[in-house]
Amino acid sequence: MAQVITNSGHDDMIAHPKYGNILASSSYDGKVLIWREQNAQWQKVADFALHSASVNIVSWSPHESGCLLACASSDGRVSVLEFHEGSWAHIIFPAHGLGVNAVSWAPAATPGSLVSSKPDAGGRRRFVTGGSDNLVKIWDWNPDQKTYTFTLSLSGHTDWVRDVAWAPTLLQKSYIASASQDKTVRIWTSSSSPSDSTAAAAGSSWTCSTELPFEAAVWRVSWSLSGNVLAVAGGDNKVSLWKENLRGEWDCVKTIE
C-alpha cells in the first residue's frame, strides 16, 4: 500500500526516492526536506531553508558520486546538499540570474568508459541546469576550490528552459535534452573520448544536434534507464517518446494523449 506523507509543510511536494529509504522534497516555500522511513512511517530528518524563493526541483546524484542532492531555485541559485559521515553539509552558488528551473546530474562514469581499455571507476560530479535566462549550463566539481564551477553555456532557446535531462548512457556519445517554453526540445551531444580531461570533456565539443518542434510549451523531458528513448511532456497534455535512428535523426515512436 502506498503511504501519503501528511503535515509535510509543503503545499506542493516533489519527492525523489533514492538510496533506499530516503526521500527529498521541495516546494514554493523555499525549503528542502529530507525524509527517512522508520518503523513503516516517513519521518522528517532534515530541514534546509537555504533559498529565498521557490525550490523548483531536486535531483539525487548517481550513487557512485555519494549522497548528493542538487536543488534548483527561482532565486537564481543552486544548492548541493551532501550527507557524509553522519551529517549534512551544503554548497550554494548563483547559477541563472532570472531563476533556475531544472537540474540533472551527469552519469558518474566518463562517456566511453564501457568500451575503453582503461575503465573509469566513476565518482565524477557534474550536472546541467536550465534557467529563465533561456540558457543551459554545465557545472563541474572543482576539488581545489571545493565548489561547483561553471564550465559551459549552451544557447539557442528563445524562452525559458523548463527542464533539462542528462542521458544516463555510458557510450561514446553523451546526450543532454532541454525543454523550453519556446515550444522546442533541443538535444545536445558531445563525443568526448574517455581520455579527455573533465574540463575538455564538458567544453566546446557540445553541439545542438537536433531541435524538435512542438505545438505547445514543453514542460518535462526524461530519458529511459538505457538512455536511448526520450520522453517529452508538454502543455498540450501529450507525452511523446522519441528514439534516434541509424541516420542520427530522432523519430517519434509513440504519442500518448
mmCIF file of C-alpha atoms in Angstrom, residues 96-218:
data_model
loop_
_atom_site.group_PDB
_atom_site.id
_atom_site.type_symbol
_atom_site.label_atom_id
_atom_site.label_comp_id
_atom_site.label_asym_id
_atom_site.label_seq_id
_atom_site.Cartn_x
_atom_site.Cartn_y
_atom_site.Cartn_z
ATOM 1 C CA HIS A 96 20.962 31.715 -13.543
ATOM 2 C CA GLY A 97 20.174 35.309 -12.653
ATOM 3 C CA LEU A 98 16.488 35.103 -13.599
ATOM 4 C CA GLY A 99 15.859 31.796 -11.822
ATOM 5 C CA VAL A 100 16.807 28.117 -12.088
ATOM 6 C CA ASN A 101 14.057 25.815 -13.305
ATOM 7 C CA ALA A 102 15.807 22.457 -13.641
ATOM 8 C CA VAL A 103 18.895 20.434 -12.740
ATOM 9 C CA SER A 104 20.084 16.991 -13.837
ATOM 10 C CA TRP A 105 23.224 15.030 -12.926
ATOM 11 C CA ALA A 106 25.586 13.512 -15.467
ATOM 12 C CA PRO A 107 26.488 9.823 -15.253
ATOM 13 C CA ALA A 108 29.249 9.303 -12.705
ATOM 14 C CA ALA A 109 31.465 7.447 -15.193
ATOM 15 C CA THR A 110 33.237 9.024 -18.148
ATOM 16 C CA PRO A 111 31.489 8.654 -21.540
ATOM 17 C CA GLY A 112 33.020 5.760 -23.464
ATOM 18 C CA SER A 113 34.395 4.090 -20.337
ATOM 19 C CA LEU A 114 32.456 0.891 -21.026
ATOM 20 C CA VAL A 115 34.312 0.394 -24.308
ATOM 21 C CA SER A 116 37.644 1.807 -23.129
ATOM 22 C CA SER A 117 40.760 -0.235 -22.360
ATOM 23 C CA LYS A 118 41.046 1.914 -19.215
ATOM 24 C CA PRO A 119 37.674 1.673 -17.442
ATOM 25 C CA ASP A 120 36.587 4.608 -15.294
ATOM 26 C CA ALA A 121 35.897 3.862 -11.648
ATOM 27 C CA GLY A 122 33.212 6.563 -11.583
ATOM 28 C CA GLY A 123 32.504 9.171 -8.962
ATOM 29 C CA ARG A 124 32.762 12.268 -11.158
ATOM 30 C CA ARG A 125 30.470 15.127 -10.094
ATOM 31 C CA ARG A 126 28.872 17.117 -12.905
ATOM 32 C CA PHE A 127 25.383 18.417 -13.644
ATOM 33 C CA VAL A 128 23.431 20.564 -16.075
ATOM 34 C CA THR A 129 20.978 23.359 -15.258
ATOM 35 C CA GLY A 130 18.259 25.195 -17.179
ATOM 36 C CA GLY A 131 17.101 28.707 -16.397
ATOM 37 C CA SER A 132 14.713 31.550 -17.078
ATOM 38 C CA ASP A 133 17.564 33.289 -18.937
ATOM 39 C CA ASN A 134 16.947 30.810 -21.813
ATOM 40 C CA LEU A 135 20.320 29.115 -21.182
ATOM 41 C CA VAL A 136 21.539 25.604 -20.465
ATOM 42 C CA LYS A 137 24.669 25.478 -18.296
ATOM 43 C CA ILE A 138 27.109 22.713 -17.369
ATOM 44 C CA TRP A 139 28.826 22.664 -13.956
ATOM 45 C CA ASP A 140 31.775 20.617 -12.681
ATOM 46 C CA TRP A 141 33.093 19.915 -9.204
ATOM 47 C CA ASN A 142 36.375 21.723 -8.534
ATOM 48 C CA PRO A 143 38.223 19.875 -5.740
ATOM 49 C CA ASP A 144 40.713 22.713 -5.268
ATOM 50 C CA GLN A 145 38.056 25.395 -4.750
ATOM 51 C CA LYS A 146 35.678 22.869 -3.138
ATOM 52 C CA THR A 147 32.708 24.136 -5.111
ATOM 53 C CA TYR A 148 30.980 23.645 -8.435
ATOM 54 C CA THR A 149 32.342 25.842 -11.208
ATOM 55 C CA PHE A 150 30.668 26.993 -14.397
ATOM 56 C CA THR A 151 32.074 25.142 -17.431
ATOM 57 C CA LEU A 152 29.916 25.872 -20.460
ATOM 58 C CA SER A 153 26.771 27.688 -21.584
ATOM 59 C CA LEU A 154 24.569 26.226 -24.328
ATOM 60 C CA SER A 155 22.432 28.857 -26.046
ATOM 61 C CA GLY A 156 19.718 28.624 -28.673
ATOM 62 C CA HIS A 157 16.398 28.582 -26.846
ATOM 63 C CA THR A 158 14.362 31.776 -27.197
ATOM 64 C CA ASP A 159 12.333 31.402 -23.985
ATOM 65 C CA TRP A 160 12.614 29.858 -20.525
ATOM 66 C CA VAL A 161 14.303 26.467 -20.281
ATOM 67 C CA ARG A 162 11.755 24.484 -18.295
ATOM 68 C CA ASP A 163 13.640 21.201 -17.932
ATOM 69 C CA VAL A 164 16.962 19.513 -18.654
ATOM 70 C CA ALA A 165 17.894 15.833 -18.627
ATOM 71 C CA TRP A 166 21.348 14.283 -18.969
ATOM 72 C CA ALA A 167 21.097 10.830 -20.549
ATOM 73 C CA PRO A 168 22.447 8.004 -18.353
ATOM 74 C CA THR A 169 24.264 6.351 -21.269
ATOM 75 C CA LEU A 170 27.982 5.469 -20.910
ATOM 76 C CA LEU A 171 28.649 5.027 -24.618
ATOM 77 C CA GLN A 172 30.988 7.244 -26.653
ATOM 78 C CA LYS A 173 28.383 9.978 -27.180
ATOM 79 C CA SER A 174 26.768 11.987 -24.379
ATOM 80 C CA TYR A 175 23.269 13.480 -24.655
ATOM 81 C CA ILE A 176 21.536 16.351 -22.886
ATOM 82 C CA ALA A 177 17.882 17.164 -23.640
ATOM 83 C CA SER A 178 16.455 20.613 -22.858
ATOM 84 C CA ALA A 179 12.758 21.524 -22.893
ATOM 85 C CA SER A 180 11.641 25.107 -23.362
ATOM 86 C CA GLN A 181 8.730 27.483 -23.227
ATOM 87 C CA ASP A 182 9.653 28.269 -26.868
ATOM 88 C CA LYS A 183 7.882 25.005 -27.904
ATOM 89 C CA THR A 184 11.058 23.104 -28.740
ATOM 90 C CA VAL A 185 13.234 20.355 -27.326
ATOM 91 C CA ARG A 186 16.925 20.587 -28.119
ATOM 92 C CA ILE A 187 19.180 17.539 -27.988
ATOM 93 C CA TRP A 188 22.804 18.428 -27.299
ATOM 94 C CA THR A 189 25.556 15.906 -27.985
ATOM 95 C CA SER A 190 29.216 15.516 -27.128
ATOM 96 C CA SER A 191 31.598 12.876 -28.418
ATOM 97 C CA SER A 192 34.396 13.301 -25.881
ATOM 98 C CA SER A 193 36.807 10.402 -25.517
ATOM 99 C CA PRO A 194 37.457 8.709 -22.147
ATOM 100 C CA SER A 195 40.950 10.205 -22.043
ATOM 101 C CA ASP A 196 39.679 13.800 -22.159
ATOM 102 C CA SER A 197 40.035 15.911 -19.050
ATOM 103 C CA THR A 198 36.908 16.954 -17.158
ATOM 104 C CA ALA A 199 37.041 20.500 -18.437
ATOM 105 C CA ALA A 200 37.717 19.484 -22.021
ATOM 106 C CA ALA A 201 35.017 16.824 -21.985
ATOM 107 C CA ALA A 202 32.427 19.408 -20.981
ATOM 108 C CA GLY A 203 33.782 22.116 -23.253
ATOM 109 C CA SER A 204 33.301 23.232 -26.798
ATOM 110 C CA SER A 205 32.555 19.723 -28.124
ATOM 111 C CA TRP A 206 28.880 20.119 -27.156
ATOM 112 C CA THR A 207 26.608 20.952 -30.092
ATOM 113 C CA CYS A 208 22.866 21.041 -30.697
ATOM 114 C CA SER A 209 22.398 18.040 -32.966
ATOM 115 C CA THR A 210 18.590 18.146 -33.100
ATOM 116 C CA GLU A 211 15.733 20.573 -32.492
ATOM 117 C CA LEU A 212 12.291 19.001 -32.107
ATOM 118 C CA PRO A 213 9.312 21.378 -32.640
ATOM 119 C CA PHE A 214 6.059 21.039 -30.670
ATOM 120 C CA GLU A 215 2.644 22.707 -30.727
ATOM 121 C CA ALA A 216 2.837 23.960 -27.142
ATOM 122 C CA ALA A 217 5.380 24.833 -24.479
ATOM 123 C CA VAL A 218 7.390 21.811 -23.369
#
